[in-house]
């Protein structure tokens, strides 16, 4: 049985937090909200608990976990050295949605790092996550609280849809704020490499460190640096159940392509979902499609709704999802485009 505990996202009840902390200490699996998405936490140094976590998610053992801590003082134990760049970035961006990869110490089990010589660490800023980490005072390994390859959960209901009965507790603190997973920056090599774009953008990072390297876009396992540096950056990772066609190109042609794609899929007898900002969605109004709108086009709003919308379309049992790419390729827009690309089964370039 999974216990669902409603919790005030701003002022979490200490009794509920203490119960969740006890559960973690005892090797239990606790899902909790962070500012990015919901995480599924376990005591990072309890190897059996970590194995149970992989089993609950159906996650392959070669995909390493992020270790969450309450404060910088817990970092020294986990890494062999803290690079200067890390200190600078931590003082600016922690607590917050930035994960840093550093050379790991012996204190981090292989089960957590998937045998890598590095460990990914972050200090989340969500009050529930912070309260829990402060109460438990242990390093907590926490991947997103979804079944492997499903979109990350941005609400407790998403966690339950995937993991009800497989985990001990869900702290339901309402919607996660950002809606996309943290930025992952690898500091174990020079220059630092952005392994996963997120709310802390490359532009933000460049204000504090001179160079940030990007792995080639769309690298797939075994063919690109990104895949080798971070096994979790599998091409197909943030996927809905339905196949997803992503249209890329100039805005006006995108809408035409979307409308044409929708008509063709409907003509094939398919149940069609459309994932679009309200402007792009105008192209398919009047057609019998299931529409999941991403808001007016404001990037923050799109990010916050993206996974919710993908899951909503799956619940509607659509056969195919048609989506338009975003124009913005900087800041959080880069992260949204990255997730859309990874969710896509097919990318159609239009001009
Ligand atoms: O926002 C987030 O980061 C959320 C919340 C719960 O904190 N967590 C999250 O965890 O997204 P997960 O497991 O879904 O994604 C972790 C990513 C994966 O792409 C993984 O490959 C990468 O971080 N990663 C973890 N350890 C790594 C390491 N040592 N080197 C390179 N990449 C690593
Ligand atoms: Mg994940």
JSON list of C-alpha atoms and ligand atoms in Angstrom, two decimals, residues 34 36-40 57 59 63-66 68 99 101 113 116 118-120 122 142-144 152 180-182 184 195-196 229-233 237-238, ligand 1:
[
{"chain": "A", "resi": 34, "resn": "UNK", "atom": "CA", "xyz": [10.78, 19.31, -5.68]},
{"chain": "A", "resi": 36, "resn": "UNK", "atom": "CA", "xyz": [11.42, 20.70, -10.81]},
{"chain": "A", "resi": 37, "resn": "UNK", "atom": "CA", "xyz": [9.40, 17.45, -10.75]},
{"chain": "A", "resi": 38, "resn": "UNK", "atom": "CA", "xyz": [8.44, 14.86, -8.12]},
{"chain": "A", "resi": 39, "resn": "UNK", "atom": "CA", "xyz": [11.36, 12.72, -6.96]},
{"chain": "A", "resi": 40, "resn": "UNK", "atom": "CA", "xyz": [11.38, 9.19, -5.58]},
{"chain": "A", "resi": 57, "resn": "UNK", "atom": "CA", "xyz": [10.72, 2.23, -11.45]},
{"chain": "A", "resi": 59, "resn": "UNK", "atom": "CA", "xyz": [14.82, 1.54, -14.42]},
{"chain": "A", "resi": 63, "resn": "UNK", "atom": "CA", "xyz": [21.26, 4.82, -15.42]},
{"chain": "A", "resi": 64, "resn": "UNK", "atom": "CA", "xyz": [22.80, 6.69, -12.43]},
{"chain": "A", "resi": 65, "resn": "UNK", "atom": "CA", "xyz": [20.83, 8.60, -9.81]},
{"chain": "A", "resi": 66, "resn": "UNK", "atom": "CA", "xyz": [21.08, 12.15, -8.50]},
{"chain": "A", "resi": 68, "resn": "UNK", "atom": "CA", "xyz": [19.95, 15.09, -2.98]},
{"chain": "A", "resi": 99, "resn": "UNK", "atom": "CA", "xyz": [22.68, 19.25, -10.57]},
{"chain": "A", "resi": 101, "resn": "UNK", "atom": "CA", "xyz": [28.46, 16.00, -11.54]},
{"chain": "A", "resi": 113, "resn": "UNK", "atom": "CA", "xyz": [26.36, 5.93, -9.79]},
{"chain": "A", "resi": 116, "resn": "UNK", "atom": "CA", "xyz": [30.66, 5.61, -12.84]},
{"chain": "A", "resi": 118, "resn": "UNK", "atom": "CA", "xyz": [31.35, 10.47, -10.74]},
{"chain": "A", "resi": 119, "resn": "UNK", "atom": "CA", "xyz": [28.28, 11.37, -8.72]},
{"chain": "A", "resi": 120, "resn": "UNK", "atom": "CA", "xyz": [25.51, 13.86, -9.52]},
{"chain": "A", "resi": 122, "resn": "UNK", "atom": "CA", "xyz": [21.83, 18.66, -6.02]},
{"chain": "A", "resi": 142, "resn": "UNK", "atom": "CA", "xyz": [16.07, 10.51, -6.00]},
{"chain": "A", "resi": 143, "resn": "UNK", "atom": "CA", "xyz": [15.26, 9.99, -9.65]},
{"chain": "A", "resi": 144, "resn": "UNK", "atom": "CA", "xyz": [12.03, 11.39, -11.02]},
{"chain": "A", "resi": 152, "resn": "UNK", "atom": "CA", "xyz": [8.42, 12.84, -15.22]},
{"chain": "A", "resi": 180, "resn": "UNK", "atom": "CA", "xyz": [11.04, 19.93, -16.17]},
{"chain": "A", "resi": 181, "resn": "UNK", "atom": "CA", "xyz": [13.99, 18.18, -14.54]},
{"chain": "A", "resi": 182, "resn": "UNK", "atom": "CA", "xyz": [17.05, 20.02, -13.23]},
{"chain": "A", "resi": 184, "resn": "UNK", "atom": "CA", "xyz": [22.77, 18.66, -15.22]},
{"chain": "A", "resi": 195, "resn": "UNK", "atom": "CA", "xyz": [24.39, 17.09, -20.00]},
{"chain": "A", "resi": 196, "resn": "UNK", "atom": "CA", "xyz": [20.76, 18.12, -19.60]},
{"chain": "A", "resi": 229, "resn": "UNK", "atom": "CA", "xyz": [28.81, 10.82, -20.40]},
{"chain": "A", "resi": 230, "resn": "UNK", "atom": "CA", "xyz": [25.32, 10.37, -19.05]},
{"chain": "A", "resi": 231, "resn": "UNK", "atom": "CA", "xyz": [23.59, 7.06, -19.68]},
{"chain": "A", "resi": 232, "resn": "UNK", "atom": "CA", "xyz": [20.29, 8.64, -18.62]},
{"chain": "A", "resi": 233, "resn": "UNK", "atom": "CA", "xyz": [20.38, 10.88, -21.65]},
{"chain": "A", "resi": 237, "resn": "UNK", "atom": "CA", "xyz": [13.43, 8.96, -22.41]},
{"chain": "A", "resi": 238, "resn": "UNK", "atom": "CA", "xyz": [10.64, 11.34, -21.66]},
{"chain": "B", "resi": 1, "resn": "LIG", "atom": "O1", "xyz": [15.04, 17.68, -11.32]},
{"chain": "B", "resi": 1, "resn": "LIG", "atom": "C1", "xyz": [15.61, 16.61, -11.16]},
{"chain": "B", "resi": 1, "resn": "LIG", "atom": "O2", "xyz": [16.82, 16.44, -11.40]},
{"chain": "B", "resi": 1, "resn": "LIG", "atom": "C2", "xyz": [14.77, 15.43, -10.64]},
{"chain": "B", "resi": 1, "resn": "LIG", "atom": "C3", "xyz": [14.36, 15.76, -9.22]},
{"chain": "B", "resi": 1, "resn": "LIG", "atom": "C4", "xyz": [13.62, 14.61, -8.57]},
{"chain": "B", "resi": 1, "resn": "LIG", "atom": "O3", "xyz": [15.49, 16.15, -8.47]},
{"chain": "B", "resi": 1, "resn": "LIG", "atom": "N1", "xyz": [15.49, 14.21, -10.73]},
{"chain": "B", "resi": 1, "resn": "LIG", "atom": "C5", "xyz": [15.74, 13.61, -11.93]},
{"chain": "B", "resi": 1, "resn": "LIG", "atom": "O4", "xyz": [16.40, 12.41, -11.80]},
{"chain": "B", "resi": 1, "resn": "LIG", "atom": "O5", "xyz": [15.40, 14.06, -12.98]},
{"chain": "B", "resi": 1, "resn": "LIG", "atom": "P1", "xyz": [16.51, 11.37, -12.99]},
{"chain": "B", "resi": 1, "resn": "LIG", "atom": "O6", "xyz": [17.10, 10.15, -12.39]},
{"chain": "B", "resi": 1, "resn": "LIG", "atom": "O7", "xyz": [15.21, 11.21, -13.65]},
{"chain": "B", "resi": 1, "resn": "LIG", "atom": "O8", "xyz": [17.58, 11.98, -13.94]},
{"chain": "B", "resi": 1, "resn": "LIG", "atom": "C6", "xyz": [18.93, 12.02, -13.55]},
{"chain": "B", "resi": 1, "resn": "LIG", "atom": "C7", "xyz": [19.80, 12.35, -14.72]},
{"chain": "B", "resi": 1, "resn": "LIG", "atom": "C8", "xyz": [19.89, 11.20, -15.68]},
{"chain": "B", "resi": 1, "resn": "LIG", "atom": "O9", "xyz": [19.91, 11.72, -16.99]},
{"chain": "B", "resi": 1, "resn": "LIG", "atom": "C9", "xyz": [21.24, 10.60, -15.31]},
{"chain": "B", "resi": 1, "resn": "LIG", "atom": "O10", "xyz": [21.84, 9.88, -16.37]},
{"chain": "B", "resi": 1, "resn": "LIG", "atom": "C10", "xyz": [22.04, 11.81, -14.94]},
{"chain": "B", "resi": 1, "resn": "LIG", "atom": "O11", "xyz": [21.12, 12.62, -14.24]},
{"chain": "B", "resi": 1, "resn": "LIG", "atom": "N2", "xyz": [23.14, 11.45, -14.04]},
{"chain": "B", "resi": 1, "resn": "LIG", "atom": "C11", "xyz": [23.07, 10.99, -12.78]},
{"chain": "B", "resi": 1, "resn": "LIG", "atom": "N3", "xyz": [24.30, 10.72, -12.30]},
{"chain": "B", "resi": 1, "resn": "LIG", "atom": "C12", "xyz": [25.18, 11.03, -13.27]},
{"chain": "B", "resi": 1, "resn": "LIG", "atom": "C13", "xyz": [26.59, 10.99, -13.39]},
{"chain": "B", "resi": 1, "resn": "LIG", "atom": "N4", "xyz": [27.36, 10.55, -12.41]},
{"chain": "B", "resi": 1, "resn": "LIG", "atom": "N5", "xyz": [27.15, 11.39, -14.55]},
{"chain": "B", "resi": 1, "resn": "LIG", "atom": "C14", "xyz": [26.38, 11.83, -15.55]},
{"chain": "B", "resi": 1, "resn": "LIG", "atom": "N6", "xyz": [25.02, 11.91, -15.52]},
{"chain": "B", "resi": 1, "resn": "LIG", "atom": "C15", "xyz": [24.43, 11.51, -14.39]}
]
